[in-house]
mmCIF file of C-alpha atoms and ligand atoms in Angstrom:
data_model
loop_
_atom_site.group_PDB
_atom_site.id
_atom_site.type_symbol
_atom_site.label_atom_id
_atom_site.label_comp_id
_atom_site.label_asym_id
_atom_site.label_seq_id
_atom_site.Cartn_x
_atom_site.Cartn_y
_atom_site.Cartn_z
ATOM 1 C CA MET A 1 0.043 0.023 -0.013
ATOM 2 C CA LEU A 2 1.213 3.543 -0.868
ATOM 3 C CA TYR A 3 0.073 6.249 1.283
ATOM 4 C CA LEU A 4 0.442 10.077 0.382
ATOM 5 C CA ILE A 5 0.579 12.279 3.270
ATOM 6 C CA GLY A 6 0.250 15.847 3.814
ATOM 7 C CA LEU A 7 2.547 17.369 6.268
ATOM 8 C CA GLY A 8 0.906 21.100 5.995
ATOM 9 C CA LEU A 9 2.425 24.147 5.958
ATOM 10 C CA SER A 10 4.593 24.336 9.109
ATOM 11 C CA GLU A 11 5.743 21.790 11.888
ATOM 12 C CA LYS A 12 2.787 19.381 13.211
ATOM 13 C CA GLU A 13 0.422 20.016 11.123
ATOM 14 C CA ILE A 14 0.450 16.224 10.022
ATOM 15 C CA SER A 15 -2.820 15.350 10.950
ATOM 16 C CA LEU A 16 -3.162 12.689 14.013
ATOM 17 C CA LYS A 17 -4.504 10.061 11.856
ATOM 18 C CA ALA A 18 -1.507 10.463 9.980
ATOM 19 C CA PHE A 19 0.341 10.592 12.662
ATOM 20 C CA GLU A 20 -0.636 7.205 14.032
ATOM 21 C CA LEU A 21 -0.884 5.666 10.829
ATOM 22 C CA LEU A 22 3.025 6.258 10.712
ATOM 23 C CA THR A 23 4.031 4.293 14.137
ATOM 24 C CA LYS A 24 2.812 1.548 11.709
ATOM 25 C CA ILE A 25 4.776 2.142 8.810
ATOM 26 C CA ASP A 26 8.603 1.327 8.508
ATOM 27 C CA ASN A 27 9.324 2.820 4.913
ATOM 28 C CA ILE A 28 8.579 6.414 5.417
ATOM 29 C CA TYR A 29 9.961 9.100 2.635
ATOM 30 C CA LEU A 30 9.844 12.625 2.290
ATOM 31 C CA ASP A 31 9.374 14.453 -0.999
ATOM 32 C CA THR A 32 11.531 17.584 -0.742
ATOM 33 C CA TYR A 33 11.492 19.185 -4.101
ATOM 34 C CA THR A 34 7.800 20.403 -4.720
ATOM 35 C CA ASN A 35 8.123 23.137 -1.989
ATOM 36 C CA TYR A 36 11.055 25.070 0.067
ATOM 37 C CA PHE A 37 11.348 22.909 2.793
ATOM 38 C CA ASP A 38 12.258 24.473 6.321
ATOM 39 C CA PHE A 39 10.285 22.627 9.009
ATOM 40 C CA ASP A 40 12.458 20.421 10.691
ATOM 41 C CA LEU A 41 11.108 16.527 10.869
ATOM 42 C CA LEU A 42 13.287 15.846 13.655
ATOM 43 C CA TRP A 43 10.815 15.990 16.000
ATOM 44 C CA LEU A 44 8.946 13.438 13.823
ATOM 45 C CA GLU A 45 11.558 10.969 13.628
ATOM 46 C CA ASN A 46 11.989 11.423 17.191
ATOM 47 C CA SER A 47 8.579 10.809 18.296
ATOM 48 C CA LEU A 48 8.056 7.694 15.900
ATOM 49 C CA ASN A 49 12.079 6.689 16.365
ATOM 50 C CA LYS A 50 11.855 6.205 13.017
ATOM 51 C CA LYS A 51 13.806 7.354 9.903
ATOM 52 C CA VAL A 52 12.491 9.657 7.499
ATOM 53 C CA SER A 53 14.539 9.218 4.185
ATOM 54 C CA PRO A 54 14.565 12.262 1.609
ATOM 55 C CA LEU A 55 13.757 11.778 -2.164
ATOM 56 C CA SER A 56 14.699 13.721 -4.950
ATOM 57 C CA ARG A 57 12.688 14.464 -8.176
ATOM 58 C CA GLU A 58 15.086 12.018 -9.876
ATOM 59 C CA ASP A 59 14.404 9.546 -6.710
ATOM 60 C CA ILE A 60 10.343 10.255 -7.661
ATOM 61 C CA GLU A 61 9.940 10.916 -11.167
ATOM 62 C CA LYS A 62 12.537 8.727 -12.710
ATOM 63 C CA ASN A 63 13.552 6.438 -10.287
ATOM 64 C CA PRO A 64 11.047 5.756 -7.939
ATOM 65 C CA LEU A 65 12.564 2.159 -6.310
ATOM 66 C CA PHE A 66 9.360 3.413 -3.135
ATOM 67 C CA LEU A 67 7.362 2.019 -5.605
ATOM 68 C CA GLU A 68 8.760 -1.407 -6.122
ATOM 69 C CA THR A 69 8.932 -1.263 -2.028
ATOM 70 C CA ALA A 70 5.256 -0.494 -2.186
ATOM 71 C CA LYS A 71 4.325 -3.963 -4.115
ATOM 72 C CA LYS A 72 5.149 -5.484 -0.834
ATOM 73 C CA GLU A 73 5.245 -3.228 2.143
ATOM 74 C CA ASP A 74 3.210 0.066 3.319
ATOM 75 C CA VAL A 75 5.368 3.079 2.099
ATOM 76 C CA ALA A 76 4.685 6.669 3.265
ATOM 77 C CA LEU A 77 5.079 9.335 0.893
ATOM 78 C CA LEU A 78 4.896 12.601 3.019
ATOM 79 C CA VAL A 79 4.720 16.284 0.982
ATOM 80 C CA SER A 80 4.504 19.401 2.276
ATOM 81 C CA GLY A 81 1.090 20.849 2.488
ATOM 82 C CA ASP A 82 -1.920 18.875 0.749
ATOM 83 C CA PRO A 83 -0.037 15.918 -1.211
ATOM 84 C CA LEU A 84 -2.730 16.540 -4.353
ATOM 85 C CA VAL A 85 -2.174 20.731 -4.354
ATOM 86 C CA ALA A 86 -0.385 22.231 -7.092
ATOM 87 C CA THR A 87 2.449 19.133 -7.471
ATOM 88 C CA THR A 88 2.643 16.408 -9.539
ATOM 89 C CA HIS A 89 1.333 13.890 -6.903
ATOM 90 C CA THR A 90 -1.832 12.363 -8.650
ATOM 91 C CA ASP A 91 0.971 11.009 -11.208
ATOM 92 C CA ILE A 92 2.470 8.969 -8.288
ATOM 93 C CA LEU A 93 -0.955 7.472 -7.497
ATOM 94 C CA LEU A 94 -1.718 6.819 -11.412
ATOM 95 C CA ARG A 95 2.004 4.893 -11.427
ATOM 96 C CA ALA A 96 1.221 3.250 -8.327
ATOM 97 C CA ASN A 97 -2.407 1.944 -9.594
ATOM 98 C CA LYS A 98 -0.887 1.063 -12.778
ATOM 99 C CA LYS A 99 1.193 -1.579 -11.035
ATOM 100 C CA GLY A 100 -0.924 -2.896 -8.716
ATOM 101 C CA ILE A 101 -0.590 -1.098 -5.838
ATOM 102 C CA GLN A 102 -3.411 -0.028 -3.575
ATOM 103 C CA THR A 103 -3.305 3.610 -2.582
ATOM 104 C CA LYS A 104 -4.448 6.433 0.168
ATOM 105 C CA VAL A 105 -4.136 9.828 0.745
ATOM 106 C CA LEU A 106 -4.304 11.729 4.006
ATOM 107 C CA HIS A 107 -5.171 15.493 3.257
ATOM 108 C CA SER A 108 -3.316 18.826 5.389
ATOM 109 C CA SER A 109 -3.774 22.143 5.201
ATOM 110 C CA SER A 110 -2.792 23.952 2.196
ATOM 111 C CA ILE A 111 -1.792 27.372 0.726
ATOM 112 C CA TYR A 112 -4.990 27.060 -1.396
ATOM 113 C CA SER A 113 -6.984 27.271 1.849
ATOM 114 C CA ALA A 114 -4.129 28.987 4.164
ATOM 115 C CA ILE A 115 -4.291 32.051 1.267
ATOM 116 C CA ALA A 116 -7.918 32.936 2.993
ATOM 117 C CA GLU A 117 -5.887 34.746 5.337
ATOM 118 C CA THR A 118 -5.478 37.459 3.554
ATOM 119 C CA GLY A 119 -9.089 38.108 3.894
ATOM 120 C CA LEU A 120 -9.863 38.175 0.083
ATOM 121 C CA HIS A 121 -12.750 35.303 -0.744
ATOM 122 C CA ILE A 122 -11.610 32.124 -1.305
ATOM 123 C CA TYR A 123 -14.982 31.476 -3.947
ATOM 124 C CA ARG A 124 -13.452 34.939 -5.944
ATOM 125 C CA PHE A 125 -10.440 33.406 -7.149
ATOM 126 C CA GLY A 126 -9.413 32.128 -10.562
ATOM 127 C CA LYS A 127 -7.206 29.856 -12.300
ATOM 128 C CA THR A 128 -4.089 29.497 -10.496
ATOM 129 C CA ALA A 129 -0.651 30.167 -11.856
ATOM 130 C CA SER A 130 3.051 29.640 -11.295
ATOM 131 C CA ILE A 131 5.842 32.562 -12.114
ATOM 132 C CA PRO A 132 8.752 30.201 -13.193
ATOM 133 C CA TYR A 133 12.959 31.389 -13.717
ATOM 134 C CA PRO A 134 13.244 33.094 -17.193
ATOM 135 C CA GLU A 135 15.505 30.569 -19.367
ATOM 136 C CA GLU A 136 18.206 31.714 -21.822
ATOM 137 C CA ASN A 137 16.163 32.179 -24.266
ATOM 138 C CA PHE A 138 12.810 32.042 -23.195
ATOM 139 C CA PHE A 139 10.299 34.419 -21.073
ATOM 140 C CA PRO A 140 7.424 33.070 -19.594
ATOM 141 C CA ARG A 141 4.572 34.664 -19.614
ATOM 142 C CA SER A 142 1.521 32.369 -19.507
ATOM 143 C CA PHE A 143 1.177 33.081 -15.862
ATOM 144 C CA TYR A 144 1.112 36.836 -16.883
ATOM 145 C CA ASP A 145 -1.947 35.892 -19.552
ATOM 146 C CA VAL A 146 -4.017 33.791 -16.705
ATOM 147 C CA THR A 147 -3.612 36.964 -14.516
ATOM 148 C CA ILE A 148 -4.879 39.057 -17.004
ATOM 149 C CA GLU A 149 -8.234 36.933 -17.868
ATOM 150 C CA ASN A 150 -8.938 36.078 -14.349
ATOM 151 C CA LYS A 151 -8.826 40.413 -13.677
ATOM 152 C CA GLU A 152 -11.399 40.929 -16.929
ATOM 153 C CA ARG A 153 -13.422 38.673 -14.944
ATOM 154 C CA ASN A 154 -12.948 40.397 -11.618
ATOM 155 C CA LEU A 155 -11.044 37.299 -9.752
ATOM 156 C CA HIS A 156 -8.253 37.230 -8.180
ATOM 157 C CA THR A 157 -4.910 35.359 -9.364
ATOM 158 C CA MET A 158 -2.847 33.141 -7.008
ATOM 159 C CA LEU A 159 0.574 33.312 -8.203
ATOM 160 C CA LEU A 160 2.691 30.663 -6.729
ATOM 161 C CA LEU A 161 6.537 31.192 -6.974
ATOM 162 C CA ASP A 162 9.201 28.697 -8.593
ATOM 163 C CA VAL A 163 11.118 26.245 -6.707
ATOM 164 C CA LYS A 164 14.163 24.967 -8.055
ATOM 165 C CA LYS A 165 15.270 23.063 -5.225
ATOM 166 C CA GLU A 166 17.750 21.014 -7.380
ATOM 167 C CA LYS A 167 19.765 24.330 -8.042
ATOM 168 C CA ASN A 168 19.068 25.696 -4.513
ATOM 169 C CA LEU A 169 16.997 28.580 -6.058
ATOM 170 C CA PHE A 170 13.461 29.205 -4.771
ATOM 171 C CA MET A 171 11.994 33.016 -5.822
ATOM 172 C CA ASN A 172 11.750 35.450 -4.316
ATOM 173 C CA PRO A 173 9.135 38.132 -4.055
ATOM 174 C CA LYS A 174 11.679 40.846 -5.577
ATOM 175 C CA GLU A 175 11.955 38.554 -8.203
ATOM 176 C CA ALA A 176 9.112 37.933 -9.081
ATOM 177 C CA ILE A 177 7.583 41.313 -9.226
ATOM 178 C CA ASP A 178 10.630 42.445 -11.662
ATOM 179 C CA ILE A 179 9.002 39.530 -14.015
ATOM 180 C CA LEU A 180 5.823 40.893 -13.253
ATOM 181 C CA LYS A 181 6.488 44.223 -13.743
ATOM 182 C CA ARG A 182 8.642 43.746 -17.338
ATOM 183 C CA LEU A 183 5.821 41.922 -18.778
ATOM 184 C CA ASP A 184 3.065 44.735 -17.616
ATOM 185 C CA GLU A 185 3.646 47.180 -20.580
ATOM 186 C CA ASN A 186 0.066 48.561 -20.039
ATOM 187 C CA ASN A 187 0.371 48.693 -16.340
ATOM 188 C CA ASN A 188 -2.806 46.679 -15.869
ATOM 189 C CA ILE A 189 -1.363 45.602 -12.818
ATOM 190 C CA LYS A 190 -2.089 48.077 -9.318
ATOM 191 C CA ASP A 191 -1.813 45.932 -6.178
ATOM 192 C CA ILE A 192 -0.160 42.985 -5.034
ATOM 193 C CA VAL A 193 -0.656 41.334 -1.645
ATOM 194 C CA VAL A 194 2.791 39.308 -0.655
ATOM 195 C CA ILE A 195 2.095 36.171 1.739
ATOM 196 C CA SER A 196 4.935 35.046 2.900
ATOM 197 C CA ARG A 197 5.603 31.554 5.174
ATOM 198 C CA ILE A 198 2.076 31.594 5.950
ATOM 199 C CA SER A 199 1.268 29.357 9.304
ATOM 200 C CA HIS A 200 4.918 29.819 10.436
ATOM 201 C CA GLU A 201 5.657 32.046 13.448
ATOM 202 C CA ASN A 202 7.517 34.721 11.180
ATOM 203 C CA GLN A 203 4.768 34.951 8.540
ATOM 204 C CA ARG A 204 3.990 38.291 6.744
ATOM 205 C CA ILE A 205 1.109 39.335 4.757
ATOM 206 C CA ILE A 206 1.832 42.379 2.533
ATOM 207 C CA TYR A 207 -0.530 44.599 0.354
ATOM 208 C CA GLY A 208 0.815 47.522 -1.504
ATOM 209 C CA ASP A 209 1.146 49.215 -5.074
ATOM 210 C CA MET A 210 3.077 47.365 -7.135
ATOM 211 C CA GLU A 211 5.563 50.022 -7.569
ATOM 212 C CA GLU A 212 6.098 50.830 -4.391
ATOM 213 C CA LEU A 213 6.897 46.994 -3.422
ATOM 214 C CA ALA A 214 9.298 46.945 -6.519
ATOM 215 C CA LYS A 215 11.333 49.027 -4.626
ATOM 216 C CA PHE A 216 12.516 46.856 -1.750
ATOM 217 C CA GLU A 217 15.018 44.514 -2.049
ATOM 218 C CA LYS A 218 14.648 40.340 -1.331
ATOM 219 C CA GLU A 219 15.888 40.689 2.080
ATOM 220 C CA PHE A 220 12.776 43.073 3.086
ATOM 221 C CA TYR A 221 10.748 39.801 2.028
ATOM 222 C CA GLY A 222 12.471 37.422 4.373
ATOM 223 C CA PRO A 223 13.323 33.763 3.669
ATOM 224 C CA PRO A 224 10.839 31.505 1.256
ATOM 225 C CA PRO A 225 8.496 30.381 1.045
ATOM 226 C CA HIS A 226 6.498 33.336 -1.020
ATOM 227 C CA THR A 227 3.302 33.640 -3.186
ATOM 228 C CA LEU A 228 1.901 36.427 -4.545
ATOM 229 C CA VAL A 229 -1.754 37.143 -5.220
ATOM 230 C CA ILE A 230 -2.997 40.075 -7.844
ATOM 231 C CA PRO A 231 -6.180 41.215 -6.353
ATOM 232 C CA ALA A 232 -9.822 42.146 -8.428
ATOM 233 C CA GLU A 233 -11.440 44.847 -7.675
ATOM 234 C CA LEU A 234 -11.782 44.393 -3.637
ATOM 235 C CA HIS A 235 -14.875 43.544 -1.958
ATOM 236 C CA PHE A 236 -15.505 46.347 0.762
ATOM 237 C CA ALA A 237 -14.878 43.726 3.334
ATOM 238 C CA GLU A 238 -11.755 42.379 1.759
ATOM 239 C CA GLU A 239 -10.769 45.605 1.455
ATOM 240 C CA GLU A 240 -11.341 46.114 4.745
ATOM 241 C CA TYR A 241 -9.623 43.293 5.903
ATOM 242 C CA LEU A 242 -6.318 43.923 3.826
ATOM 243 C CA LEU A 243 -6.404 47.457 5.571
ATOM 244 C CA THR A 244 -6.859 46.371 8.889
ATOM 245 C CA LEU A 245 -4.401 43.219 9.213
ATOM 246 C CA ALA A 246 -1.982 43.702 6.095
ATOM 247 C CA GLU A 247 1.508 45.238 6.335
ATOM 248 C CA ILE A 248 0.384 48.650 3.447
ATOM 249 C CA TYR A 249 2.754 50.121 1.418
ATOM 250 C CA LYS A 250 0.816 51.954 -0.859
ATOM 251 C CA ASN A 251 1.066 55.630 -2.204
ATOM 252 C CA SER A 252 -1.865 56.901 -0.293
ATOM 253 C CA LYS A 253 -2.957 55.360 2.837
ATOM 254 C CA ASN A 254 -6.982 56.269 2.016
ATOM 255 C CA LYS A 255 -6.846 54.180 -0.904
HETATM 256 C C1 LIG B 1 4.764 23.343 -5.561
HETATM 257 S S1 LIG B 1 3.433 24.412 -4.258
HETATM 258 C C2 LIG B 1 3.260 22.950 -3.337
HETATM 259 C C3 LIG B 1 2.192 23.196 -2.534
HETATM 260 C C4 LIG B 1 1.696 22.600 -1.397
HETATM 261 N N1 LIG B 1 1.522 21.296 -1.922
HETATM 262 C C5 LIG B 1 0.328 23.208 -0.290
HETATM 263 O O1 LIG B 1 -0.664 22.071 -0.690
HETATM 264 O O2 LIG B 1 0.558 24.023 -0.322
HETATM 265 C C6 LIG B 1 4.747 25.231 -3.884
HETATM 266 C C7 LIG B 1 4.857 26.451 -3.951
HETATM 267 O O3 LIG B 1 3.413 26.771 -2.637
HETATM 268 C C8 LIG B 1 3.552 28.193 -2.294
HETATM 269 N N2 LIG B 1 4.018 27.874 -0.897
HETATM 270 C C9 LIG B 1 4.079 27.010 -0.125
HETATM 271 N N3 LIG B 1 3.817 26.880 1.170
HETATM 272 C C10 LIG B 1 3.940 28.149 1.693
HETATM 273 C C11 LIG B 1 3.682 28.878 2.600
HETATM 274 N N4 LIG B 1 3.890 28.744 3.698
HETATM 275 N N5 LIG B 1 3.245 30.565 2.846
HETATM 276 C C12 LIG B 1 3.439 31.399 1.465
HETATM 277 N N6 LIG B 1 3.355 30.320 0.382
HETATM 278 C C13 LIG B 1 3.679 28.904 0.346
HETATM 279 C C14 LIG B 1 5.196 28.669 -2.915
HETATM 280 O O4 LIG B 1 4.565 29.800 -4.165
HETATM 281 C C15 LIG B 1 5.632 27.469 -2.822
HETATM 282 O O5 LIG B 1 6.595 28.339 -4.126
#
């Protein structure tokens, strides 16, 4: 049996159900590449008195030995956030299924629900997109087109930032805003909400004009993970919440 288990957004957000299950499983692996992984799993290893083995993208996608083990024994693959949100893990379930391995998913907290801490109404979000690192001869823009399509439908856009674990690269808001500015020739984007390390002790929610936020260096935003939201026209309740609870960087504080 293969169990895909969500760790949630920070330490100790794993469900009690999943924790109890892990006490009975000896093959425990960790996906290290779909998110910036900064929380300590020692507490989990110590509480279970078991080892959690890290797996790289290659171990999971190209050479999934853990699936061979799952043919004979129970295997748990731990994933940050919810295991099926914004990751490629439905593919693992399909591959396991084709090998005749039974699977079960244990869900957990995710950036998709935690984003509601911005006060933006969750049902007003349109399609999510990711901002990838530009490459030598390729400057991706599909996330920008998604943002504009959502804006035209008066929907918010959640923009996830690129994670290139193999190269130890985790996009910061400064890089993301610079990329957005390059594409936004017609000044369609006015406001941005930056959500950093949500569910961690040092979480931050920043709301401001893109021009104002672009002035800050990456150090201002602190360590990853970060997500950007390009809001649609704000409902008065959303605006009141943001203006009351976020850090604000706007030209006119009355806006
Ligand atoms: C590939 S997605 C994985 C999402 C994860 N499975 C989940 O359910 O939350 C990784 C991206 O989600 C966003 N993210 C994840 N955790 C976050 C957090 N605690 N605060 C802000 N953004 C986060 C970042 O943009 C990060 O690059």
